[in-house]
mmCIF file of C-alpha atoms in Angstrom:
data_model
loop_
_atom_site.group_PDB
_atom_site.id
_atom_site.type_symbol
_atom_site.label_atom_id
_atom_site.label_comp_id
_atom_site.label_asym_id
_atom_site.label_seq_id
_atom_site.Cartn_x
_atom_site.Cartn_y
_atom_site.Cartn_z
ATOM 1 C CA GLU A 213 -2.953 14.424 -8.884
ATOM 2 C CA ALA A 214 0.340 13.321 -7.364
ATOM 3 C CA ALA A 215 2.715 11.718 -9.833
ATOM 4 C CA VAL A 216 4.977 8.769 -9.101
ATOM 5 C CA THR A 217 6.781 7.000 -11.925
ATOM 6 C CA GLN A 218 8.794 3.791 -11.880
ATOM 7 C CA SER A 219 11.348 2.275 -14.240
ATOM 8 C CA PRO A 220 11.671 -0.229 -15.664
ATOM 9 C CA ARG A 221 8.081 -1.479 -15.787
ATOM 10 C CA ASN A 222 9.219 -5.025 -16.456
ATOM 11 C CA LYS A 223 12.567 -6.661 -15.753
ATOM 12 C CA VAL A 224 14.008 -10.127 -16.223
ATOM 13 C CA ALA A 225 17.182 -10.775 -14.241
ATOM 14 C CA VAL A 226 19.462 -13.746 -13.661
ATOM 15 C CA THR A 227 20.180 -15.240 -10.271
ATOM 16 C CA GLY A 228 23.192 -13.503 -8.727
ATOM 17 C CA GLY A 229 22.878 -10.453 -10.907
ATOM 18 C CA LYS A 230 22.437 -6.869 -9.738
ATOM 19 C CA VAL A 231 19.085 -5.163 -10.228
ATOM 20 C CA THR A 232 18.238 -1.502 -9.687
ATOM 21 C CA LEU A 233 14.652 -0.303 -9.604
ATOM 22 C CA SER A 234 14.091 3.432 -9.892
ATOM 23 C CA CYS A 235 11.323 5.699 -8.643
ATOM 24 C CA ASN A 236 10.690 9.385 -9.271
ATOM 25 C CA GLN A 237 8.060 11.623 -7.681
ATOM 26 C CA THR A 238 7.110 15.171 -8.614
ATOM 27 C CA ASN A 239 4.970 15.786 -5.527
ATOM 28 C CA ASN A 240 7.768 17.240 -3.398
ATOM 29 C CA HIS A 241 6.839 14.701 -0.730
ATOM 30 C CA ASN A 242 9.309 14.058 2.051
ATOM 31 C CA ASN A 243 8.577 10.371 2.537
ATOM 32 C CA MET A 244 9.095 7.619 -0.012
ATOM 33 C CA TYR A 245 8.497 3.882 0.295
ATOM 34 C CA TRP A 246 9.308 0.626 -1.466
ATOM 35 C CA TYR A 247 6.876 -2.303 -1.197
ATOM 36 C CA ARG A 248 6.613 -5.704 -2.772
ATOM 37 C CA GLN A 249 3.288 -7.314 -3.551
ATOM 38 C CA ASP A 250 2.786 -11.054 -3.445
ATOM 39 C CA THR A 251 -0.472 -12.979 -3.476
ATOM 40 C CA GLY A 252 -1.676 -13.645 0.052
ATOM 41 C CA HIS A 253 0.671 -11.104 1.605
ATOM 42 C CA GLY A 254 -0.641 -7.814 0.353
ATOM 43 C CA LEU A 255 1.921 -5.011 0.313
ATOM 44 C CA ARG A 256 5.001 -5.475 2.468
ATOM 45 C CA LEU A 257 7.363 -2.617 3.286
ATOM 46 C CA ILE A 258 10.992 -3.127 2.251
ATOM 47 C CA HIS A 259 12.640 0.265 2.821
ATOM 48 C CA TYR A 260 11.495 3.824 3.322
ATOM 49 C CA SER A 261 12.988 7.297 3.494
ATOM 50 C CA TYR A 262 12.247 10.541 5.321
ATOM 51 C CA GLY A 263 14.097 12.711 2.818
ATOM 52 C CA ALA A 264 17.204 13.038 0.690
ATOM 53 C CA GLY A 265 20.104 11.083 2.142
ATOM 54 C CA SER A 266 18.018 8.987 4.537
ATOM 55 C CA THR A 267 16.976 5.350 4.272
ATOM 56 C CA GLU A 268 15.301 3.173 6.880
ATOM 57 C CA LYS A 269 14.642 -0.565 7.012
ATOM 58 C CA GLY A 270 11.080 -1.692 6.654
ATOM 59 C CA ASP A 271 9.599 -5.048 7.614
ATOM 60 C CA ILE A 272 11.395 -7.214 5.030
ATOM 61 C CA PRO A 273 14.737 -5.506 4.199
ATOM 62 C CA ASP A 274 16.961 -8.589 3.856
ATOM 63 C CA GLY A 275 18.531 -8.818 0.392
ATOM 64 C CA TYR A 276 17.628 -5.233 -0.513
ATOM 65 C CA LYS A 277 19.350 -1.880 -0.284
ATOM 66 C CA ALA A 278 17.873 1.565 -0.894
ATOM 67 C CA SER A 279 19.234 4.924 -1.971
ATOM 68 C CA ARG A 280 17.645 8.393 -1.775
ATOM 69 C CA PRO A 281 20.007 10.774 -3.562
ATOM 70 C CA SER A 282 17.446 13.566 -3.898
ATOM 71 C CA GLN A 283 13.939 14.576 -2.827
ATOM 72 C CA GLU A 284 12.568 13.233 -6.104
ATOM 73 C CA ASN A 285 14.390 9.920 -6.516
ATOM 74 C CA PHE A 286 14.401 6.694 -4.508
ATOM 75 C CA SER A 287 16.053 3.501 -5.746
ATOM 76 C CA LEU A 288 15.794 -0.111 -4.654
ATOM 77 C CA ILE A 289 18.892 -2.238 -5.222
ATOM 78 C CA LEU A 290 19.144 -6.005 -5.306
ATOM 79 C CA GLU A 291 22.894 -6.691 -5.173
ATOM 80 C CA LEU A 292 22.553 -10.463 -5.679
ATOM 81 C CA ALA A 293 19.121 -11.237 -7.056
ATOM 82 C CA THR A 294 17.459 -14.525 -6.090
ATOM 83 C CA PRO A 295 14.344 -16.245 -7.503
ATOM 84 C CA SER A 296 12.533 -15.533 -4.201
ATOM 85 C CA GLN A 297 12.708 -11.841 -5.092
ATOM 86 C CA THR A 298 10.451 -12.403 -8.091
ATOM 87 C CA SER A 299 7.534 -10.088 -7.363
ATOM 88 C CA VAL A 300 5.812 -6.851 -8.236
ATOM 89 C CA TYR A 301 7.466 -3.822 -6.649
ATOM 90 C CA PHE A 302 5.696 -0.568 -5.875
ATOM 91 C CA CYS A 303 7.124 2.782 -4.940
ATOM 92 C CA ALA A 304 5.027 5.336 -3.064
ATOM 93 C CA SER A 305 5.401 8.858 -1.747
ATOM 94 C CA GLY A 306 3.660 10.770 1.013
ATOM 95 C CA GLU A 307 3.963 13.734 3.313
ATOM 96 C CA ARG A 308 4.989 13.634 6.955
ATOM 97 C CA GLY A 309 2.242 12.764 9.396
ATOM 98 C CA PRO A 310 -0.634 10.352 8.774
ATOM 99 C CA ASP A 311 -0.849 11.128 5.078
ATOM 100 C CA THR A 312 -2.223 9.243 2.095
ATOM 101 C CA GLN A 313 0.383 7.433 0.019
ATOM 102 C CA TYR A 314 0.593 7.868 -3.739
ATOM 103 C CA PHE A 315 1.757 4.785 -5.590
ATOM 104 C CA GLY A 316 3.570 4.310 -8.861
ATOM 105 C CA PRO A 317 2.410 1.837 -11.521
ATOM 106 C CA GLY A 318 4.731 -0.935 -10.317
ATOM 107 C CA THR A 319 7.694 -2.918 -11.668
ATOM 108 C CA ARG A 320 7.249 -6.600 -12.440
ATOM 109 C CA LEU A 321 10.530 -8.400 -11.691
ATOM 110 C CA LEU A 322 11.273 -11.976 -12.713
ATOM 111 C CA VAL A 323 14.498 -13.529 -11.433
ATOM 112 C CA LEU A 324 15.471 -16.678 -13.301
ATOM 113 C CA GLN B 21 0.390 -13.362 11.682
ATOM 114 C CA GLN B 22 -0.314 -10.108 9.885
ATOM 115 C CA LYS B 23 -1.056 -7.140 12.101
ATOM 116 C CA VAL B 24 -3.897 -6.087 9.805
ATOM 117 C CA GLN B 25 -6.384 -8.813 8.902
ATOM 118 C CA GLN B 26 -8.930 -8.391 6.126
ATOM 119 C CA SER B 27 -12.090 -10.372 5.452
ATOM 120 C CA PRO B 28 -13.425 -11.845 3.353
ATOM 121 C CA GLU B 29 -10.593 -12.807 0.998
ATOM 122 C CA SER B 30 -12.970 -12.513 -1.937
ATOM 123 C CA LEU B 31 -16.471 -11.245 -2.449
ATOM 124 C CA SER B 32 -18.973 -11.263 -5.309
ATOM 125 C CA VAL B 33 -21.930 -8.895 -5.385
ATOM 126 C CA PRO B 34 -24.515 -8.139 -8.074
ATOM 127 C CA GLU B 35 -24.432 -4.818 -9.872
ATOM 128 C CA GLY B 36 -26.338 -2.292 -7.795
ATOM 129 C CA GLY B 37 -25.795 -4.264 -4.608
ATOM 130 C CA MET B 38 -23.963 -3.463 -1.388
ATOM 131 C CA ALA B 39 -20.407 -4.682 -0.778
ATOM 132 C CA SER B 40 -19.056 -4.813 2.764
ATOM 133 C CA LEU B 41 -15.357 -5.272 3.505
ATOM 134 C CA ASN B 42 -13.793 -5.688 6.915
ATOM 135 C CA CYS B 43 -10.427 -4.989 8.522
ATOM 136 C CA THR B 44 -9.220 -5.702 12.040
ATOM 137 C CA SER B 45 -5.913 -4.705 13.598
ATOM 138 C CA SER B 46 -4.102 -6.655 16.281
ATOM 139 C CA ASP B 47 -1.934 -3.683 17.271
ATOM 140 C CA ARG B 48 -3.562 -1.074 19.518
ATOM 141 C CA ASN B 49 -0.910 1.396 18.379
ATOM 142 C CA PHE B 50 -2.642 1.629 15.000
ATOM 143 C CA GLN B 51 -5.009 4.583 15.068
ATOM 144 C CA TYR B 52 -5.009 5.860 11.476
ATOM 145 C CA PHE B 53 -6.649 3.813 8.731
ATOM 146 C CA TRP B 54 -7.016 3.996 4.950
ATOM 147 C CA TRP B 55 -8.769 2.055 2.247
ATOM 148 C CA TYR B 56 -6.941 1.637 -1.050
ATOM 149 C CA ARG B 57 -8.217 0.157 -4.303
ATOM 150 C CA GLN B 58 -6.090 -1.547 -6.936
ATOM 151 C CA HIS B 59 -7.317 -2.384 -10.417
ATOM 152 C CA SER B 60 -5.493 -5.083 -12.330
ATOM 153 C CA GLY B 61 -2.131 -3.925 -13.700
ATOM 154 C CA GLU B 62 -2.142 -0.657 -11.758
ATOM 155 C CA GLY B 63 -0.775 0.675 -8.498
ATOM 156 C CA PRO B 64 -3.054 1.067 -5.452
ATOM 157 C CA LYS B 65 -4.983 4.319 -5.172
ATOM 158 C CA ALA B 66 -6.395 5.755 -1.985
ATOM 159 C CA LEU B 67 -10.176 5.683 -1.629
ATOM 160 C CA MET B 68 -10.501 7.302 1.747
ATOM 161 C CA SER B 69 -8.938 7.727 5.145
ATOM 162 C CA ILE B 70 -10.609 7.522 8.536
ATOM 163 C CA PHE B 71 -9.045 8.608 11.792
ATOM 164 C CA SER B 72 -12.024 9.150 14.121
ATOM 165 C CA ASP B 73 -14.640 6.789 15.495
ATOM 166 C CA GLY B 74 -17.852 6.615 13.523
ATOM 167 C CA ASP B 75 -18.780 6.873 9.874
ATOM 168 C CA LYS B 76 -17.190 8.775 7.026
ATOM 169 C CA LYS B 77 -19.029 8.978 3.718
ATOM 170 C CA GLU B 78 -17.641 9.871 0.313
ATOM 171 C CA GLY B 79 -20.104 9.334 -2.502
ATOM 172 C CA ARG B 80 -21.049 5.658 -2.690
ATOM 173 C CA PHE B 81 -18.335 4.706 -0.200
ATOM 174 C CA THR B 82 -18.786 4.697 3.583
ATOM 175 C CA ALA B 83 -16.046 3.797 6.045
ATOM 176 C CA HIS B 84 -16.728 2.973 9.673
ATOM 177 C CA LEU B 85 -14.118 2.940 12.439
ATOM 178 C CA ASN B 86 -14.386 1.522 15.950
ATOM 179 C CA LYS B 87 -11.091 2.209 17.702
ATOM 180 C CA ALA B 88 -12.057 0.267 20.811
ATOM 181 C CA SER B 89 -12.328 -2.941 18.792
ATOM 182 C CA LEU B 90 -9.680 -1.859 16.233
ATOM 183 C CA HIS B 91 -12.172 -2.602 13.478
ATOM 184 C CA VAL B 92 -12.685 -0.633 10.296
ATOM 185 C CA SER B 93 -15.091 -1.467 7.501
ATOM 186 C CA LEU B 94 -15.834 -0.209 4.006
ATOM 187 C CA HIS B 95 -19.305 -0.320 2.496
ATOM 188 C CA ILE B 96 -19.848 0.283 -1.201
ATOM 189 C CA ARG B 97 -23.408 1.202 -2.110
ATOM 190 C CA ASP B 98 -24.819 0.677 -5.622
ATOM 191 C CA SER B 99 -21.790 -1.375 -6.669
ATOM 192 C CA GLN B 100 -20.649 -0.978 -10.282
ATOM 193 C CA PRO B 101 -18.603 -3.338 -12.482
ATOM 194 C CA SER B 102 -15.831 -0.717 -12.341
ATOM 195 C CA ASP B 103 -15.630 -1.324 -8.585
ATOM 196 C CA SER B 104 -14.255 -4.809 -9.304
ATOM 197 C CA ALA B 105 -10.738 -4.614 -7.866
ATOM 198 C CA LEU B 106 -8.464 -5.596 -4.980
ATOM 199 C CA TYR B 107 -9.154 -3.550 -1.848
ATOM 200 C CA PHE B 108 -6.521 -2.985 0.830
ATOM 201 C CA CYS B 109 -6.858 -1.744 4.356
ATOM 202 C CA ALA B 110 -3.792 0.137 5.649
ATOM 203 C CA ALA B 111 -2.938 1.273 9.170
ATOM 204 C CA ARG B 112 -0.377 3.522 10.787
ATOM 205 C CA GLY B 113 0.661 4.075 14.367
ATOM 206 C CA VAL B 114 0.376 7.268 16.388
ATOM 207 C CA ASN B 115 4.001 7.400 17.477
ATOM 208 C CA THR B 116 5.738 10.544 16.291
ATOM 209 C CA GLY B 117 8.308 9.721 13.666
ATOM 210 C CA ASN B 118 6.868 6.311 12.910
ATOM 211 C CA TYR B 119 6.176 6.533 9.207
ATOM 212 C CA LYS B 120 5.590 2.845 8.646
ATOM 213 C CA TYR B 121 2.297 1.744 7.220
ATOM 214 C CA VAL B 122 1.003 -1.823 7.433
ATOM 215 C CA PHE B 123 -1.274 -3.228 4.760
ATOM 216 C CA GLY B 124 -3.673 -6.130 4.950
ATOM 217 C CA ALA B 125 -3.595 -8.966 2.416
ATOM 218 C CA GLY B 126 -6.575 -7.534 0.548
ATOM 219 C CA THR B 127 -10.141 -8.412 -0.398
ATOM 220 C CA ARG B 128 -10.879 -9.120 -4.052
ATOM 221 C CA LEU B 129 -14.250 -7.722 -5.039
ATOM 222 C CA LYS B 130 -16.105 -8.819 -8.154
ATOM 223 C CA VAL B 131 -19.227 -6.981 -9.197
ATOM 224 C CA ILE B 132 -21.368 -9.112 -11.482
ATOM 225 C CA ALA B 133 -23.307 -7.286 -14.168
#
């Protein structure tokens, strides 16, 4: 089965601090995605990527940046973390076309 | 308003019973649909996809799609306690190069032993 890993699994950050969430996939998938999950909202797309070097804005990109330095790695960066960014973040990968997405185990972020 | 609406928000069924989950899209561009399942503390995992009108069966799970009404449903036969989870409907558009998926808010299913 496709493998997507995330680090860290849990993170406590201070308001105004910088946070980097990392994602690695060994599926050789072209597309990668970052979502946040909040009760009542389901999964909302923050950023996504078509391949190494590309990043695209999703539906809720404000306050987040993304980086795709290689096929395998996709990072989500919070330059100035705020308490409203407290959430569970999921990374996913998938092929081009209408393909199933494979999710990582998630990162629980608490911004104090 | 979310482009993918799921109902009900929560559902309890007895072990061995039938669970029925619903999903309706408000965007006619959405033509590809998935059902994902998420157990507590884990990431979502795909159950099945459905792209054509009609039924698609995989084991105890049957998905039904009606593109004209933009409605997709998931029926779980002989529900087991291990089916207790959060179920998401996801949709994607047909436009070439549009890789964005939209997820519903989820239906929480509890199977009572």
